[in-house]
Every structure is written in C-alpha cells, then in structure tokens.
C-alpha positions as YAML, in Angstrom:
chain: A
units: angstrom
residues:
- id: 1
  name: UNK
  ca: [83.22, 75.50, 151.56]
- id: 2
  name: UNK
  ca: [85.21, 72.32, 152.10]
- id: 3
  name: UNK
  ca: [88.91, 72.17, 151.23]
- id: 4
  name: UNK
  ca: [90.80, 68.93, 150.63]
- id: 5
  name: UNK
  ca: [94.55, 68.89, 151.34]
- id: 6
  name: UNK
  ca: [96.38, 67.23, 148.42]
- id: 7
  name: UNK
  ca: [100.03, 67.81, 149.36]
- id: 8
  name: UNK
  ca: [102.16, 69.85, 151.75]
- id: 9
  name: UNK
  ca: [105.67, 70.38, 153.10]
- id: 10
  name: UNK
  ca: [106.96, 72.87, 150.52]
- id: 11
  name: UNK
  ca: [108.44, 76.34, 150.83]
- id: 12
  name: UNK
  ca: [106.41, 78.45, 148.39]
- id: 13
  name: UNK
  ca: [104.31, 76.58, 145.84]
- id: 14
  name: UNK
  ca: [103.65, 78.22, 142.48]
- id: 15
  name: UNK
  ca: [102.68, 77.54, 138.87]
- id: 16
  name: UNK
  ca: [99.92, 74.93, 139.34]
- id: 17
  name: UNK
  ca: [99.21, 73.38, 135.94]
- id: 18
  name: UNK
  ca: [97.00, 70.39, 135.12]
- id: 19
  name: UNK
  ca: [98.84, 68.40, 132.44]
- id: 20
  name: UNK
  ca: [97.22, 66.45, 129.63]
- id: 21
  name: UNK
  ca: [97.56, 63.21, 131.57]
- id: 22
  name: UNK
  ca: [95.55, 64.65, 134.46]
- id: 23
  name: UNK
  ca: [98.48, 65.10, 136.84]
- id: 24
  name: UNK
  ca: [99.15, 68.39, 138.61]
- id: 25
  name: UNK
  ca: [102.51, 70.01, 137.92]
- id: 26
  name: UNK
  ca: [103.78, 72.67, 140.34]
- id: 27
  name: UNK
  ca: [106.97, 74.34, 141.53]
- id: 28
  name: UNK
  ca: [108.62, 75.24, 144.83]
- id: 29
  name: UNK
  ca: [110.01, 78.74, 144.39]
- id: 30
  name: UNK
  ca: [112.09, 78.79, 147.59]
- id: 31
  name: UNK
  ca: [113.24, 75.20, 148.07]
- id: 32
  name: UNK
  ca: [113.58, 74.51, 144.36]
- id: 33
  name: UNK
  ca: [112.24, 71.95, 141.91]
- id: 34
  name: UNK
  ca: [109.26, 71.30, 139.65]
- id: 35
  name: UNK
  ca: [107.06, 68.37, 140.65]
- id: 36
  name: UNK
  ca: [104.17, 66.22, 139.42]
- id: 37
  name: UNK
  ca: [101.34, 65.11, 141.71]
- id: 38
  name: UNK
  ca: [99.47, 62.02, 140.55]
- id: 39
  name: UNK
  ca: [95.90, 60.97, 141.32]
- id: 40
  name: UNK
  ca: [97.39, 58.38, 143.69]
- id: 41
  name: UNK
  ca: [98.87, 61.17, 145.81]
- id: 42
  name: UNK
  ca: [102.44, 60.33, 144.87]
- id: 43
  name: UNK
  ca: [104.81, 63.14, 143.91]
- id: 44
  name: UNK
  ca: [107.67, 62.81, 141.43]
- id: 45
  name: UNK
  ca: [110.34, 65.30, 140.43]
- id: 46
  name: UNK
  ca: [110.05, 66.73, 136.92]
- id: 47
  name: UNK
  ca: [112.87, 69.30, 137.07]
- id: 48
  name: UNK
  ca: [115.22, 69.05, 140.07]
- id: 49
  name: UNK
  ca: [116.48, 72.00, 142.11]
- id: 50
  name: UNK
  ca: [115.45, 74.87, 139.81]
- id: 51
  name: UNK
  ca: [114.37, 77.83, 141.93]
- id: 52
  name: UNK
  ca: [112.22, 80.84, 141.22]
- id: 53
  name: UNK
  ca: [109.78, 79.05, 138.90]
- id: 54
  name: UNK
  ca: [106.58, 81.11, 139.03]
- id: 55
  name: UNK
  ca: [105.05, 79.98, 135.73]
- id: 56
  name: UNK
  ca: [104.67, 76.57, 134.06]
- id: 57
  name: UNK
  ca: [103.08, 75.57, 130.75]
- id: 58
  name: UNK
  ca: [102.93, 72.17, 129.09]
- id: 59
  name: UNK
  ca: [104.57, 72.18, 125.64]
- id: 60
  name: UNK
  ca: [102.97, 70.66, 122.54]
- id: 61
  name: UNK
  ca: [106.20, 68.79, 121.78]
- id: 62
  name: UNK
  ca: [106.42, 67.36, 125.28]
- id: 63
  name: UNK
  ca: [107.98, 68.67, 128.46]
- id: 64
  name: UNK
  ca: [107.28, 72.02, 130.04]
- id: 65
  name: UNK
  ca: [108.14, 75.68, 129.64]
- id: 66
  name: UNK
  ca: [109.17, 77.13, 133.01]
- id: 67
  name: UNK
  ca: [110.13, 80.53, 134.35]
- id: 68
  name: UNK
  ca: [112.99, 81.42, 136.64]
- id: 69
  name: UNK
  ca: [116.26, 83.18, 135.82]
- id: 70
  name: UNK
  ca: [115.33, 82.66, 132.16]
- id: 71
  name: UNK
  ca: [112.45, 81.15, 130.22]
- id: 72
  name: UNK
  ca: [113.22, 77.52, 129.38]
- id: 73
  name: UNK
  ca: [111.67, 74.56, 127.60]
- id: 74
  name: UNK
  ca: [112.69, 71.40, 129.46]
- id: 75
  name: UNK
  ca: [111.98, 68.02, 127.88]
- id: 76
  name: UNK
  ca: [113.42, 64.65, 128.87]
- id: 77
  name: UNK
  ca: [116.21, 66.35, 130.79]
- id: 78
  name: UNK
  ca: [117.23, 68.56, 127.84]
- id: 79
  name: UNK
  ca: [116.98, 72.33, 128.29]
- id: 80
  name: UNK
  ca: [116.38, 74.92, 125.58]
- id: 81
  name: UNK
  ca: [116.54, 78.58, 126.60]
- id: 82
  name: UNK
  ca: [113.59, 80.46, 125.11]
- id: 83
  name: UNK
  ca: [114.12, 83.98, 126.44]
- id: 84
  name: UNK
  ca: [116.63, 86.03, 128.41]
- id: 85
  name: UNK
  ca: [116.73, 89.79, 128.92]
- id: 86
  name: UNK
  ca: [119.63, 92.11, 129.70]
- id: 87
  name: UNK
  ca: [119.25, 93.56, 133.19]
- id: 88
  name: UNK
  ca: [116.43, 91.23, 134.20]
- id: 89
  name: UNK
  ca: [116.82, 88.85, 137.12]
- id: 90
  name: UNK
  ca: [114.36, 86.49, 135.48]
- id: 91
  name: UNK
  ca: [110.72, 85.84, 134.68]
- id: 92
  name: UNK
  ca: [107.75, 85.16, 136.92]
- id: 93
  name: UNK
  ca: [104.33, 83.91, 135.92]
- id: 94
  name: UNK
  ca: [103.09, 83.64, 132.32]
- id: 95
  name: UNK
  ca: [100.15, 82.60, 130.19]
- id: 96
  name: UNK
  ca: [99.62, 81.04, 126.77]
- id: 97
  name: UNK
  ca: [97.21, 81.99, 124.00]
- id: 98
  name: UNK
  ca: [95.36, 79.71, 121.57]
- id: 99
  name: UNK
  ca: [98.27, 79.82, 119.11]
- id: 100
  name: UNK
  ca: [100.74, 78.68, 121.77]
- id: 101
  name: UNK
  ca: [102.49, 82.02, 122.21]
- id: 102
  name: UNK
  ca: [103.59, 83.06, 125.69]
- id: 103
  name: UNK
  ca: [102.91, 86.30, 127.58]
- id: 104
  name: UNK
  ca: [105.39, 86.65, 130.43]
- id: 105
  name: UNK
  ca: [106.33, 89.29, 133.00]
- id: 106
  name: UNK
  ca: [109.96, 90.24, 133.68]
- id: 107
  name: UNK
  ca: [111.50, 90.58, 137.14]
- id: 108
  name: UNK
  ca: [114.10, 93.33, 137.69]
- id: 109
  name: UNK
  ca: [114.57, 93.27, 141.47]
- id: 110
  name: UNK
  ca: [114.37, 90.77, 144.31]
- id: 111
  name: UNK
  ca: [110.60, 90.86, 144.65]
- id: 112
  name: UNK
  ca: [110.49, 88.43, 147.58]
- id: 113
  name: UNK
  ca: [112.45, 90.95, 149.66]
- id: 114
  name: UNK
  ca: [109.82, 93.32, 151.16]
- id: 115
  name: UNK
  ca: [112.50, 95.98, 151.72]
- id: 116
  name: UNK
  ca: [113.68, 95.99, 148.11]
- id: 117
  name: UNK
  ca: [112.95, 99.09, 146.08]
- id: 118
  name: UNK
  ca: [110.76, 98.08, 143.14]
- id: 119
  name: UNK
  ca: [112.30, 98.36, 139.69]
- id: 120
  name: UNK
  ca: [109.41, 98.15, 137.23]
- id: 121
  name: UNK
  ca: [109.18, 95.14, 134.96]
- id: 122
  name: UNK
  ca: [107.47, 94.62, 131.62]
- id: 123
  name: UNK
  ca: [105.06, 92.34, 129.83]
- id: 124
  name: UNK
  ca: [106.62, 90.45, 126.91]
- id: 125
  name: UNK
  ca: [105.09, 88.33, 124.17]
- id: 126
  name: UNK
  ca: [107.15, 85.42, 122.85]
- id: 127
  name: UNK
  ca: [106.12, 84.39, 119.34]
- id: 128
  name: UNK
  ca: [106.27, 80.94, 117.79]
- id: 129
  name: UNK
  ca: [109.60, 81.74, 116.11]
- id: 130
  name: UNK
  ca: [111.13, 82.70, 119.47]
- id: 131
  name: UNK
  ca: [111.13, 86.45, 118.85]
- id: 132
  name: UNK
  ca: [110.04, 88.62, 121.78]
- id: 133
  name: UNK
  ca: [108.16, 91.92, 121.85]
- id: 134
  name: UNK
  ca: [107.63, 94.19, 124.84]
- id: 135
  name: UNK
  ca: [103.93, 95.08, 125.10]
- id: 136
  name: UNK
  ca: [104.13, 97.52, 128.02]
- id: 137
  name: UNK
  ca: [106.25, 98.42, 131.04]
- id: 138
  name: UNK
  ca: [106.04, 100.11, 134.42]
- id: 139
  name: UNK
  ca: [104.74, 97.07, 136.30]
- id: 140
  name: UNK
  ca: [105.87, 97.25, 139.94]
- id: 141
  name: UNK
  ca: [105.84, 93.47, 140.44]
- id: 142
  name: UNK
  ca: [104.84, 91.20, 137.56]
- id: 143
  name: UNK
  ca: [102.83, 88.22, 138.64]
- id: 144
  name: UNK
  ca: [99.86, 86.15, 137.42]
- id: 145
  name: UNK
  ca: [98.99, 86.27, 133.71]
- id: 146
  name: UNK
  ca: [95.87, 84.99, 131.97]
- id: 147
  name: UNK
  ca: [94.01, 85.54, 128.70]
- id: 148
  name: UNK
  ca: [90.22, 85.63, 128.33]
- id: 149
  name: UNK
  ca: [88.59, 82.61, 126.64]
- id: 150
  name: UNK
  ca: [87.91, 84.61, 123.47]
- id: 151
  name: UNK
  ca: [91.51, 85.85, 123.32]
- id: 152
  name: UNK
  ca: [90.52, 89.51, 123.49]
- id: 153
  name: UNK
  ca: [91.77, 90.51, 126.95]
- id: 154
  name: UNK
  ca: [95.07, 90.14, 128.79]
- id: 155
  name: UNK
  ca: [94.95, 90.06, 132.60]
- id: 156
  name: UNK
  ca: [98.12, 90.69, 134.59]
- id: 157
  name: UNK
  ca: [98.57, 90.88, 138.38]
- id: 158
  name: UNK
  ca: [100.75, 93.69, 139.71]
- id: 159
  name: UNK
  ca: [101.36, 92.51, 143.26]
- id: 160
  name: UNK
  ca: [102.94, 95.58, 144.82]
- id: 161
  name: UNK
  ca: [100.45, 97.91, 143.15]
- id: 162
  name: UNK
  ca: [97.60, 95.81, 144.56]
- id: 163
  name: UNK
  ca: [95.71, 95.54, 141.29]
- id: 164
  name: UNK
  ca: [94.98, 93.43, 138.23]
- id: 165
  name: UNK
  ca: [95.94, 95.15, 134.97]
- id: 166
  name: UNK
  ca: [93.71, 94.67, 131.94]
- id: 167
  name: UNK
  ca: [94.56, 95.34, 128.29]
- id: 168
  name: UNK
  ca: [92.69, 94.68, 125.07]
- id: 169
  name: UNK
  ca: [94.72, 92.41, 122.78]
- id: 170
  name: UNK
  ca: [94.70, 93.63, 119.17]
- id: 171
  name: UNK
  ca: [96.47, 92.70, 115.92]
- id: 172
  name: UNK
  ca: [96.22, 89.00, 116.81]
- id: 173
  name: UNK
  ca: [97.71, 89.73, 120.23]
- id: 174
  name: UNK
  ca: [100.76, 91.54, 118.88]
- id: 175
  name: UNK
  ca: [99.91, 94.76, 120.71]
- id: 176
  name: UNK
  ca: [97.65, 96.11, 123.45]
- id: 177
  name: UNK
  ca: [95.40, 99.10, 124.03]
- id: 178
  name: UNK
  ca: [92.81, 100.48, 126.47]
- id: 179
  name: UNK
  ca: [94.74, 99.83, 129.72]
- id: 180
  name: UNK
  ca: [92.77, 99.84, 132.95]
- id: 181
  name: UNK
  ca: [92.90, 98.01, 136.26]
- id: 182
  name: UNK
  ca: [90.92, 96.46, 139.09]
- id: 183
  name: UNK
  ca: [92.18, 97.50, 142.54]
- id: 184
  name: UNK
  ca: [91.85, 94.76, 145.15]
- id: 185
  name: UNK
  ca: [92.38, 97.04, 148.16]
- id: 186
  name: UNK
  ca: [95.26, 98.59, 150.06]
- id: 187
  name: UNK
  ca: [96.24, 95.36, 151.82]
- id: 188
  name: UNK
  ca: [95.73, 93.04, 148.87]
- id: 189
  name: UNK
  ca: [98.58, 91.43, 146.95]
- id: 190
  name: UNK
  ca: [97.22, 89.82, 143.79]
- id: 191
  name: UNK
  ca: [99.28, 86.83, 142.69]
- id: 192
  name: UNK
  ca: [98.29, 83.94, 140.40]
- id: 193
  name: UNK
  ca: [95.25, 84.13, 138.10]
- id: 194
  name: UNK
  ca: [92.87, 81.60, 136.53]
- id: 195
  name: UNK
  ca: [89.90, 82.07, 134.18]
- id: 196
  name: UNK
  ca: [86.67, 80.08, 134.15]
- id: 197
  name: UNK
  ca: [84.45, 79.26, 131.17]
- id: 198
  name: UNK
  ca: [82.25, 82.32, 131.80]
- id: 199
  name: UNK
  ca: [85.29, 84.59, 131.52]
- id: 200
  name: UNK
  ca: [85.34, 85.34, 135.26]
- id: 201
  name: UNK
  ca: [88.78, 85.97, 136.72]
- id: 202
  name: UNK
  ca: [89.94, 84.16, 139.88]
- id: 203
  name: UNK
  ca: [92.80, 85.90, 141.68]
- id: 204
  name: UNK
  ca: [94.98, 84.53, 144.48]
- id: 205
  name: UNK
  ca: [95.31, 87.26, 147.14]
- id: 206
  name: UNK
  ca: [98.68, 86.63, 148.76]
- id: 207
  name: UNK
  ca: [98.76, 87.44, 152.46]
- id: 208
  name: UNK
  ca: [94.98, 87.71, 152.73]
- id: 209
  name: UNK
  ca: [94.15, 83.98, 152.77]
- id: 210
  name: UNK
  ca: [91.62, 84.23, 150.00]
- id: 211
  name: UNK
  ca: [90.78, 83.88, 146.33]
- id: 212
  name: UNK
  ca: [88.79, 86.71, 144.77]
- id: 213
  name: UNK
  ca: [86.49, 86.19, 141.77]
- id: 214
  name: UNK
  ca: [85.71, 89.04, 139.37]
- id: 215
  name: UNK
  ca: [83.18, 89.01, 136.58]
- id: 216
  name: UNK
  ca: [84.54, 89.91, 133.11]
- id: 217
  name: UNK
  ca: [83.33, 93.51, 133.57]
- id: 218
  name: UNK
  ca: [85.43, 93.89, 136.72]
- id: 219
  name: UNK
  ca: [82.57, 93.52, 139.21]
- id: 220
  name: UNK
  ca: [83.57, 91.70, 142.40]
- id: 221
  name: UNK
  ca: [81.55, 88.49, 142.42]
- id: 222
  name: UNK
  ca: [82.70, 86.42, 145.40]
- id: 223
  name: UNK
  ca: [85.48, 85.78, 147.89]
- id: 224
  name: UNK
  ca: [86.68, 82.32, 148.95]
- id: 225
  name: UNK
  ca: [88.55, 81.96, 152.23]
- id: 226
  name: UNK
  ca: [91.52, 79.58, 151.95]
- id: 227
  name: UNK
  ca: [93.07, 77.63, 154.89]
- id: 228
  name: UNK
  ca: [96.46, 79.23, 154.22]
- id: 229
  name: UNK
  ca: [97.16, 82.92, 154.57]
- id: 230
  name: UNK
  ca: [99.81, 83.12, 151.88]
- id: 231
  name: UNK
  ca: [97.86, 82.15, 148.78]
- id: 232
  name: UNK
  ca: [100.14, 82.17, 145.73]
- id: 233
  name: UNK
  ca: [98.25, 80.78, 142.74]
- id: 234
  name: UNK
  ca: [95.17, 79.01, 141.41]
- id: 235
  name: UNK
  ca: [94.15, 76.74, 138.54]
- id: 236
  name: UNK
  ca: [91.17, 74.66, 137.48]
- id: 237
  name: UNK
  ca: [90.84, 70.92, 136.96]
- id: 238
  name: UNK
  ca: [87.38, 70.77, 135.44]
- id: 239
  name: UNK
  ca: [85.04, 72.09, 138.14]
- id: 240
  name: UNK
  ca: [87.69, 71.66, 140.84]
- id: 241
  name: UNK
  ca: [89.58, 74.76, 141.94]
- id: 242
  name: UNK
  ca: [93.15, 74.05, 143.01]
- id: 243
  name: UNK
  ca: [94.84, 76.59, 145.25]
- id: 244
  name: UNK
  ca: [98.52, 76.58, 146.22]
- id: 245
  name: UNK
  ca: [100.08, 78.40, 149.14]
- id: 246
  name: UNK
  ca: [103.23, 79.22, 151.07]
- id: 247
  name: UNK
  ca: [101.57, 78.43, 154.42]
- id: 248
  name: UNK
  ca: [99.02, 76.24, 156.18]
- id: 249
  name: UNK
  ca: [96.99, 77.89, 158.92]
- id: 250
  name: UNK
  ca: [95.58, 74.74, 160.52]
- id: 251
  name: UNK
  ca: [98.94, 72.96, 160.64]
- id: 252
  name: UNK
  ca: [101.80, 75.46, 160.24]
- id: 253
  name: UNK
  ca: [104.40, 72.68, 160.17]
- id: 254
  name: UNK
  ca: [102.97, 71.57, 156.81]
- id: 255
  name: UNK
  ca: [104.22, 74.85, 155.27]
- id: 256
  name: UNK
  ca: [103.34, 75.36, 151.60]
- id: 257
  name: UNK
  ca: [100.26, 73.29, 150.72]
- id: 258
  name: UNK
  ca: [97.98, 72.34, 147.84]
- id: 259
  name: UNK
  ca: [94.24, 72.52, 148.46]
- id: 260
  name: UNK
  ca: [91.25, 71.53, 146.32]
- id: 261
  name: UNK
  ca: [87.58, 72.44, 146.39]
- id: 262
  name: UNK
  ca: [84.66, 72.04, 143.97]
- id: 263
  name: UNK
  ca: [83.01, 75.05, 142.33]
- id: 264
  name: UNK
  ca: [79.81, 75.61, 140.36]
- id: 265
  name: UNK
  ca: [81.73, 76.40, 137.18]
- id: 266
  name: UNK
  ca: [84.65, 74.96, 135.19]
- id: 267
  name: UNK
  ca: [87.96, 76.33, 134.09]
- id: 268
  name: UNK
  ca: [88.48, 77.78, 130.62]
- id: 269
  name: UNK
  ca: [90.82, 75.80, 128.33]
- id: 270
  name: UNK
  ca: [94.51, 76.28, 129.07]
- id: 271
  name: UNK
  ca: [96.54, 76.15, 125.86]
- id: 272
  name: UNK
  ca: [99.78, 74.32, 125.20]
- id: 273
  name: UNK
  ca: [102.93, 76.33, 124.56]
- id: 274
  name: UNK
  ca: [104.31, 76.04, 121.02]
- id: 275
  name: UNK
  ca: [107.27, 78.43, 121.07]
...
C-alpha cells in the first residue's frame, strides 16, 4: 500500500472531515486550531487557537460544529454554544445522523494523561432543537463515533477499554438497545472511526500504527499499516482513505501528519449537522 503525505508539522491531528467544497478540515488537539487543507496543498485557519477539538462536522447553515471544552457551532467568527455538561471537562469525537442530529461522547477526566484515573463518560444525543439526552454511560474513554449507513447501528470507540461499542438505534435514534462490543486486543487503543458504503467499520488504532477494518457483523476483515505509530482518526474522500496521526515514523520531525491512500471501496455519506 502506498501512502501520500498531504501535510505535517502538527501536534495531534484529529477530526478529519471532507467539506462540501472538497477541502479537508482538521484540528490540532495539542497545539490548537482548526484548519482547512485545499487541493493546492495550502492550509488556512478556520478557528484559531481552540484546543481539544476531537470532532468536527460541517453545518447545514454554514460553518462547523466542533468539540472541545463545550460543543460549539462556529460560523464566520461567531460562536454559538450547543452543549455543556456539569462536571464534564468537554466533548471528544462525535457523529451525525441523516436528520442532522449529533451523537457525542463526554470527557470527565484528562484522558491524554496516561496516569489519570478514568472517570467514565457518556454518550449523548443532541436533537435539532438543542435538547440533549444521555443514551448510556460507563465509557472509560469516549472517542470515535459513527452511524451505519442505514441508521440502525451506533459505533463508539472506548479507547481505554480497547474496544468498539455497538448499540442498535431505536425510536428514530432516541434510544439504544442490544449493547455489545468488538475487542481489538490488549494493546489496542481504538480512536477515530469511519464507515464505508458496505457498512464496514474502519478504526484508527492509536499507538499501533494501523487502521483496522471490520465487516458489519464484527468480523475482522483487514489491517492497514500506517507510516505513523500514533494513528488518531480516519475519514473517506470518495475511494481515498485519509488517516491523521500524532507522529511520523519515517521523519519524526514532521510530527503529526496527514496521509492518503486509495482503497477498493468508498466512504458512506457523512451528514451535515443541523442542530
């Protein structure tokens, strides 16, 4: 497999999102900022300085919804807070459904500190009117979130537990049932998630330098080695798989990098936020 380096020099890249204009939007969790990478290779700042952004979604009214210490919709420099929670340090990754609702995981301890004692977080659904409902709790470290193409299944990475949680979405996604999980192994740290058109689930395995692909039934399908050990997230741009990292094995001085390769499938549609 051949990987193309698109950009580098960041601390910890997260939230890769292909916008409607074809540009790639991403964040730097450690050094701060949300950025846009154009087809010409040039990078511009979308949201300056903001740290801890693990999830990004393009909004139907323009701008982007981003995670961090709260969930915000930022458009043309104007910020609207969408969700805050008492006792939560913020929000990590999230996903959108076909209606434009958001499913987001809460963060209740400093998850980037390996010595920190985990305080379980929760999965929340934010409806179009801005109301929020907790779907379930007891997640050691909330991370990547994705919804199956038919809207029936919610996938959620629990990094410290080393597994991907699965729940059936019922009542138009207002509640969940039938919880089960896919363990990735004792040394695996599942992070960002993307779904392809077949319903297969692509999981960034942080610290293992790989992306793991599962079939919809949970069967391990393939493993892709990535030229950066600390793989943080993935997304599709058509048949291209984009992988973001917090390291670059070939050239460590490049730090967090964005890589691209071509696959034999295509990504499932990613829906705009409408909250």
